[in-house]
Amino acid sequence: MDSVDVLIVGSGPAGSVAARFAAQAGCSVMILERRPKVGYPVRCGEFMPSDKEIMDMFPKLKDEQEIFDIPQELRCLDTVGIDLIDPEDRVTVLDFKGYTTDRDRFDQYLADLACEAGADLSLAHAFDRAKDNVAYTDKGEIGYKVLIGADGPGSRVAQSLGLQKNRNPYPAVTAQVKGDFGNHTRMFFGGIAPGAYGWIIPKDGRANVGVGFSPRFANGSLSSYFDKFMDRHGFTAETKVYGKYVPSEGPIPRTVSGNGMVVGDAAGQVISVNGGGIPLAMIAGRICGKTAAENIKNGASLENYETQWRDIMGKPLKTAAFNKKLADFFAFRSDSTTKMCMRILGQRRMGNLIRCKRIFP
Ligand SMILES: Cc1cc2nc3c(=O)[nH]c(=O)nc-3n(C[C@H](O)[C@H](O)[C@H](O)COP(=O)(O)OP(=O)(O)OC[C@H]3O[C@@H](n4cnc5c(N)ncnc54)[C@H](O)[C@@H]3O)c2cc1C
């Protein structure tokens, strides 16, 4: 039976960043990825906030350059604002800098860094369950000292560790269209179905377009909502439409159990109000990988991971989850309540909303 110090399930941003830091610290690391190719197919809006915006949301974060120094060739387009559009097409413009990327190339870059640091990546290799320091996979058994679940919203690792899965994740789909879409991300609320929203995220001569919705308010199919959004804008998809679930209620109550940890979407480390999760997966991934290494080398507690990531991201994510609950309760029931709430909130409060800050004193 193969055996490693740290076994990581999932080669998304959370898994690859965790692998890089555990391997850099001298541990033997293996990443299992059930897909045959890292990052493909893309199931993401592909938007990354600027470092300044990330630091504004998470001011306790240190040494951010170590993880967010992304090469220029992975930045498709620098964007300068986010336009929030209500059901009557009234636009609120927010200054918010960021960039768009190609998520498949982005994830492959992070996985390459992990492999350069010494991690092994095993593709088309699915984790099933774990017990007594042995992981059972579709290619046999693997022994480990520490297990990291970076396996996305429906985490099997969380289940194996007896941790809570994300509750009420919402479905979202995305595709690419051709054209020039300026340098503002556009988010559309209402007009599709209650609780549904759409986005146009500009790239270089293309845009990432998509739709997500809360099954609590709308009971149609996601593909019918996506078609409606595409028709409304006269778009034809240049790629297949792919979807996934997005955690919507903030982090799960515990992210450490025994000698296992979960990270990224598996831990619900997603900004509830906008579905953004890439930077959070990378921030928590670094802490997770370093903690695994400290545990193996010096016997340090894995609880340090829980304490450290919550110190940086816990409060902002809790605020975002609370704001999402308010939005669900007051705004997303119908187009008229969405319109009314967006007008009451205005530009300043909506800026606070997307930046994980309180909207009322
Ligand atoms: C439609 C959509 C649009 C989004 N847009 C944005 C955006 O614009 N900006 C942003 O910041 N965030 C966005 N997000 C959220 C973002 O994609 C996630 O937060 C981010 O990918 C989390 O990274 P992760 O590494 O935790 O998980 P993932 O990227 O989901 O990676 C998990 C990996 O685990 C693998 N895996 C799962 N189960 C197993 C198993 N049993 N065995 C082996 N491997 C397994 C999967 O194949 C996958 O590769 C979006 C999400 C969706 C669905």
XYZ file of C-alpha atoms and ligand atoms in Angstrom:
414
model
C 0.000 0.000 0.000
C 1.286 3.525 -0.893
C 1.702 5.782 2.082
C 2.265 9.551 2.393
C 2.511 12.151 5.125
C -0.258 14.335 3.728
C -3.030 13.118 1.437
C -5.033 15.879 -0.230
C -8.287 15.256 -2.077
C -8.969 17.804 -4.838
C -6.663 19.875 -7.049
C -8.644 23.139 -6.981
C -7.026 26.268 -5.487
C -7.497 25.003 -1.904
C -5.875 21.610 -2.518
C -2.978 22.827 -4.657
C -2.041 25.677 -2.314
C -2.224 23.352 0.719
C -0.071 20.811 -1.162
C 2.521 23.422 -2.089
C 3.049 24.575 1.504
C 3.051 21.088 3.025
C 5.569 19.888 0.408
C 7.740 23.006 0.808
C 8.008 22.168 4.512
C 9.444 18.756 3.634
C 6.399 16.451 3.858
C 5.590 13.756 1.316
C 2.334 14.914 -0.292
C -0.080 13.328 -2.727
C -3.032 15.109 -4.370
C -5.875 12.970 -5.691
C -7.971 14.551 -8.439
C -10.930 12.684 -9.860
C -10.989 14.670 -13.101
C -8.515 13.675 -15.848
C -7.309 17.281 -16.274
C -6.779 19.903 -13.563
C -9.290 22.769 -13.691
C -11.218 21.425 -16.667
C -14.062 21.905 -17.430
C -14.316 25.430 -16.013
C -17.214 25.883 -13.619
C -16.514 29.387 -12.353
C -17.080 33.090 -13.111
C -13.255 33.424 -13.197
C -13.182 36.765 -11.375
C -10.443 37.570 -8.868
C -10.528 40.700 -6.685
C -7.373 42.857 -6.603
C -4.963 42.315 -3.692
C -6.115 45.669 -2.288
C -9.740 44.493 -2.222
C -8.729 41.175 -0.646
C -6.782 43.032 2.081
C -9.739 45.356 2.626
C -11.968 42.318 3.250
C -9.387 40.419 5.320
C -7.115 43.017 6.961
C -5.476 40.455 9.249
C -4.028 38.568 6.261
C -0.206 38.698 6.110
C 2.259 38.000 3.268
C -0.513 37.959 0.676
C 2.033 38.283 -2.170
C 3.246 34.772 -1.377
C -0.060 33.381 -2.650
C -1.535 36.099 -4.876
C 1.475 36.927 -7.024
C -0.205 35.548 -10.151
C 1.757 35.821 -13.463
C 0.552 38.458 -15.933
C -0.223 35.851 -18.617
C -2.924 34.396 -16.343
C -4.682 37.767 -16.141
C -7.071 38.009 -19.093
C -8.368 41.505 -18.322
C -8.026 44.042 -15.513
C -11.462 45.234 -14.432
C -12.178 48.461 -12.555
C -15.769 48.240 -11.399
C -18.848 46.183 -10.665
C -22.224 47.319 -11.992
C -25.186 46.077 -9.976
C -28.302 46.097 -12.139
C -31.806 45.958 -10.697
C -34.874 44.325 -12.342
C -35.691 47.620 -14.093
C -32.154 47.954 -15.448
C -31.183 50.731 -13.054
C -27.414 50.549 -12.557
C -25.402 51.136 -9.380
C -21.698 51.439 -10.192
C -19.158 50.310 -7.593
C -15.423 50.982 -7.825
C -13.949 47.545 -7.334
C -10.709 46.507 -9.000
C -9.955 42.947 -9.994
C -9.014 40.784 -12.940
C -10.417 37.870 -14.858
C -8.569 34.664 -15.553
C -8.973 31.354 -17.350
C -9.745 29.086 -14.403
C -8.369 25.951 -16.055
C -4.967 27.586 -16.659
C -5.115 29.255 -13.239
C -5.708 25.949 -11.432
C -3.044 24.226 -13.538
C -0.537 26.921 -12.536
C -1.282 26.379 -8.827
C -0.998 22.599 -9.247
C 2.350 23.066 -11.046
C 3.657 25.104 -8.092
C 2.628 22.275 -5.765
C 4.395 19.682 -7.943
C 7.522 21.873 -8.214
C 7.557 21.949 -4.396
C 7.569 18.132 -4.427
C 3.898 17.079 -4.296
C 2.667 14.163 -6.437
C -0.526 14.693 -8.421
C -2.632 11.667 -9.322
C -5.289 12.446 -11.954
C -8.478 10.507 -12.738
C -8.217 9.158 -9.206
C -11.271 9.422 -6.972
C -11.402 9.308 -3.192
C -14.230 7.261 -1.755
C -13.840 7.151 2.040
C -11.276 7.036 4.829
C -10.902 5.080 8.036
C -8.035 4.538 10.498
C -5.426 6.468 8.467
C -6.265 4.652 5.227
C -8.017 6.249 2.247
C -10.046 3.990 -0.035
C -9.957 5.176 -3.626
C -11.002 3.817 -7.019
C -7.349 2.819 -7.565
C -6.674 1.174 -4.224
C -5.743 2.090 -0.664
C -3.403 4.894 0.439
C -2.067 5.354 3.963
C -1.664 8.876 5.364
C -0.776 10.770 8.533
C -2.934 13.824 7.768
C -5.922 13.924 5.400
C -7.022 17.202 3.772
C -10.416 17.481 2.113
C -10.216 20.119 -0.639
C -12.887 18.312 -2.613
C -15.449 21.050 -3.122
C -18.967 21.706 -1.855
C -20.224 18.110 -1.607
C -17.070 16.956 0.209
C -16.794 13.195 0.710
C -13.825 13.834 2.984
C -15.991 15.983 5.295
C -18.447 13.111 5.412
C -15.689 10.584 6.204
C -14.356 12.823 8.980
C -17.813 13.194 10.500
C -17.879 16.924 9.703
C -20.985 18.771 8.581
C -21.492 19.172 4.841
C -22.479 22.567 3.397
C -26.181 23.182 3.893
C -28.358 24.674 1.149
C -25.697 25.132 -1.535
C -27.162 26.797 -4.618
C -26.630 25.713 -8.218
C -24.872 27.977 -10.721
C -23.929 27.551 -14.382
C -21.542 29.323 -16.677
C -20.366 29.524 -20.302
C -18.219 31.791 -22.471
C -19.510 34.238 -25.106
C -17.589 36.287 -27.691
C -17.480 40.093 -27.828
C -16.120 43.217 -26.170
C -17.761 43.871 -22.820
C -15.744 46.794 -21.423
C -13.974 46.581 -18.077
C -16.826 46.388 -15.573
C -18.308 43.170 -14.220
C -22.092 43.294 -14.482
C -24.359 41.550 -11.979
C -28.086 41.349 -12.750
C -30.593 40.840 -9.945
C -34.180 39.864 -10.710
C -35.781 39.643 -14.124
C -34.942 35.933 -14.475
C -36.801 34.275 -11.586
C -37.214 35.067 -7.881
C -33.884 34.567 -6.131
C -31.978 34.195 -9.416
C -29.135 36.410 -10.570
C -26.962 36.592 -13.664
C -23.492 37.911 -14.478
C -21.405 39.098 -17.381
C -17.732 39.075 -16.451
C -15.573 40.558 -19.217
C -12.451 38.814 -20.470
C -10.229 39.528 -23.479
C -12.659 39.585 -26.455
C -14.919 37.253 -24.497
C -17.010 37.202 -21.372
C -17.906 34.630 -18.790
C -21.697 34.640 -18.430
C -23.670 32.707 -15.900
C -26.691 32.331 -13.686
C -27.190 31.142 -10.122
C -30.362 30.811 -8.120
C -31.684 29.966 -4.719
C -33.911 26.869 -4.908
C -35.733 28.329 -1.889
C -37.440 30.929 -4.110
C -37.419 29.572 -7.634
C -38.400 26.078 -8.662
C -37.602 26.079 -12.375
C -34.599 24.440 -13.981
C -31.273 26.211 -14.012
C -30.897 25.614 -17.753
C -34.226 27.364 -18.437
C -33.084 30.372 -16.346
C -29.739 30.378 -18.144
C -31.481 30.305 -21.565
C -33.717 33.186 -20.480
C -30.676 35.242 -19.440
C -28.865 34.445 -22.712
C -31.938 35.357 -24.798
C -32.378 38.613 -22.920
C -28.847 39.652 -23.925
C -28.883 38.078 -27.389
C -25.940 35.811 -26.488
C -24.888 32.529 -28.043
C -22.694 30.312 -25.897
C -19.303 29.547 -27.460
C -18.661 26.723 -25.035
C -20.645 24.020 -23.296
C -22.593 25.146 -20.242
C -21.151 23.741 -17.018
C -22.436 24.040 -13.483
C -21.687 23.316 -9.869
C -23.008 24.061 -6.399
C -21.938 27.114 -4.406
C -21.942 27.036 -0.577
C -24.369 29.737 0.553
C -24.414 29.749 4.342
C -20.790 30.490 5.185
C -18.285 28.166 6.855
C -19.324 24.875 8.420
C -19.142 24.830 12.254
C -15.938 22.747 12.502
C -13.230 22.171 9.901
C -10.926 19.837 11.870
C -11.644 16.316 13.070
C -9.042 13.829 14.341
C -6.177 13.906 11.871
C -8.228 15.488 9.084
C -9.058 19.002 7.904
C -11.334 20.425 5.227
C -10.578 23.572 3.246
C -12.058 25.819 0.536
C -15.586 25.051 -0.668
C -15.509 21.811 1.339
C -15.328 24.010 4.463
C -17.890 26.551 3.179
C -15.150 29.209 2.924
C -17.109 31.212 0.361
C -18.466 34.770 0.509
C -22.188 34.014 0.823
C -23.389 37.240 -0.794
C -21.465 36.890 -4.050
C -20.254 33.293 -4.301
C -16.565 34.325 -4.439
C -14.335 31.567 -3.118
C -11.017 31.415 -5.016
C -9.003 33.806 -2.793
C -10.470 32.291 0.366
C -9.552 28.776 -0.745
C -5.977 30.000 -1.300
C -5.727 31.830 2.047
C -7.061 28.847 3.995
C -5.100 26.408 1.785
C -1.788 27.961 2.863
C -2.716 27.745 6.560
C -3.945 24.175 6.100
C -0.772 22.967 4.334
C 1.536 24.643 6.854
C -0.468 23.260 9.787
C -0.333 19.730 8.373
C 3.462 20.011 8.107
C 3.811 21.407 11.656
C 1.690 18.533 12.920
C 3.843 15.924 11.207
C 7.203 17.489 12.076
C 6.568 18.786 15.605
C 3.284 17.259 16.703
C 1.560 20.687 16.663
C -2.219 20.510 16.895
C -4.355 20.631 13.737
C -6.670 22.883 15.746
C -4.195 25.666 14.888
C -5.668 25.604 11.385
C -9.190 26.208 12.701
C -7.995 29.053 14.952
C -5.831 30.745 12.334
C -8.194 30.760 9.377
C -11.102 31.892 11.557
C -8.943 34.721 12.931
C -8.436 36.058 9.392
C -11.725 35.201 7.669
C -14.222 34.144 10.350
C -15.786 37.516 11.126
C -16.072 38.819 7.537
C -17.572 35.494 6.406
C -20.060 35.543 9.275
C -21.090 39.088 8.320
C -21.479 38.036 4.677
C -23.612 35.044 5.686
C -25.797 37.297 7.842
C -26.172 39.804 4.983
C -27.142 36.943 2.650
C -29.854 35.881 5.098
C -31.176 39.456 5.161
C -31.130 39.570 1.355
C -32.988 36.253 1.149
C -35.567 37.400 3.656
C -36.205 40.894 2.354
C -34.990 41.146 -1.237
C -35.018 37.951 -3.247
C -38.704 37.037 -3.000
C -39.762 38.949 -6.112
C -38.576 41.538 -8.585
C -40.371 44.319 -6.739
C -38.764 43.482 -3.363
C -35.348 43.143 -5.072
C -35.753 46.568 -6.678
C -36.968 48.178 -3.456
C -34.111 46.751 -1.358
C -31.426 47.731 -3.874
C -32.767 51.294 -3.879
C -32.928 51.454 -0.078
C -29.382 50.119 0.250
C -27.879 52.501 -2.295
C -24.298 52.538 -3.522
C -22.428 52.766 -0.195
C -24.260 49.924 1.525
C -24.110 47.691 -1.553
C -20.353 48.349 -1.583
C -20.255 47.156 2.039
C -22.365 44.143 1.119
C -19.964 42.791 -1.501
C -16.960 43.520 0.740
C -18.245 41.367 3.663
C -18.946 44.420 5.825
C -21.990 45.312 7.892
C -24.670 47.132 5.928
C -26.361 48.706 8.933
C -24.556 50.108 11.970
C -20.691 28.912 -11.531
C -19.706 29.369 -10.481
C -19.083 30.608 -10.616
C -18.129 31.024 -9.663
N -17.483 32.211 -9.866
C -16.496 32.588 -9.005
C -15.741 33.763 -9.273
O -15.925 34.447 -10.287
N -14.764 34.112 -8.378
C -14.520 33.359 -7.251
O -13.631 33.736 -6.456
N -15.222 32.240 -6.996
C -16.176 31.827 -7.858
N -16.857 30.659 -7.632
C -16.491 29.843 -6.460
C -15.168 29.132 -6.717
O -15.222 28.439 -7.940
C -14.871 28.149 -5.579
O -15.023 28.815 -4.351
C -13.450 27.593 -5.688
O -13.303 26.820 -6.846
C -13.136 26.757 -4.447
O -11.921 26.063 -4.632
P -11.718 24.627 -3.980
O -10.316 24.262 -4.280
O -12.191 24.640 -2.588
O -12.731 23.671 -4.735
P -12.854 23.269 -6.263
O -12.259 24.313 -7.130
O -14.270 22.890 -6.466
O -11.952 21.976 -6.395
C -12.364 20.743 -5.845
C -11.669 19.652 -6.622
O -11.892 18.408 -5.959
C -12.116 17.415 -6.936
N -12.854 16.333 -6.280
C -14.117 16.369 -5.780
N -14.452 15.184 -5.244
C -13.366 14.364 -5.399
C -13.103 13.008 -5.043
N -14.031 12.248 -4.419
N -11.891 12.489 -5.361
C -10.942 13.233 -5.996
N -11.161 14.538 -6.363
C -12.346 15.089 -6.062
C -12.934 18.126 -8.005
O -12.877 17.461 -9.240
C -12.240 19.494 -8.040
O -11.191 19.535 -8.970
C -17.828 30.207 -8.540
C -18.474 28.967 -8.403
C -19.391 28.553 -9.366
C -20.050 27.200 -9.213
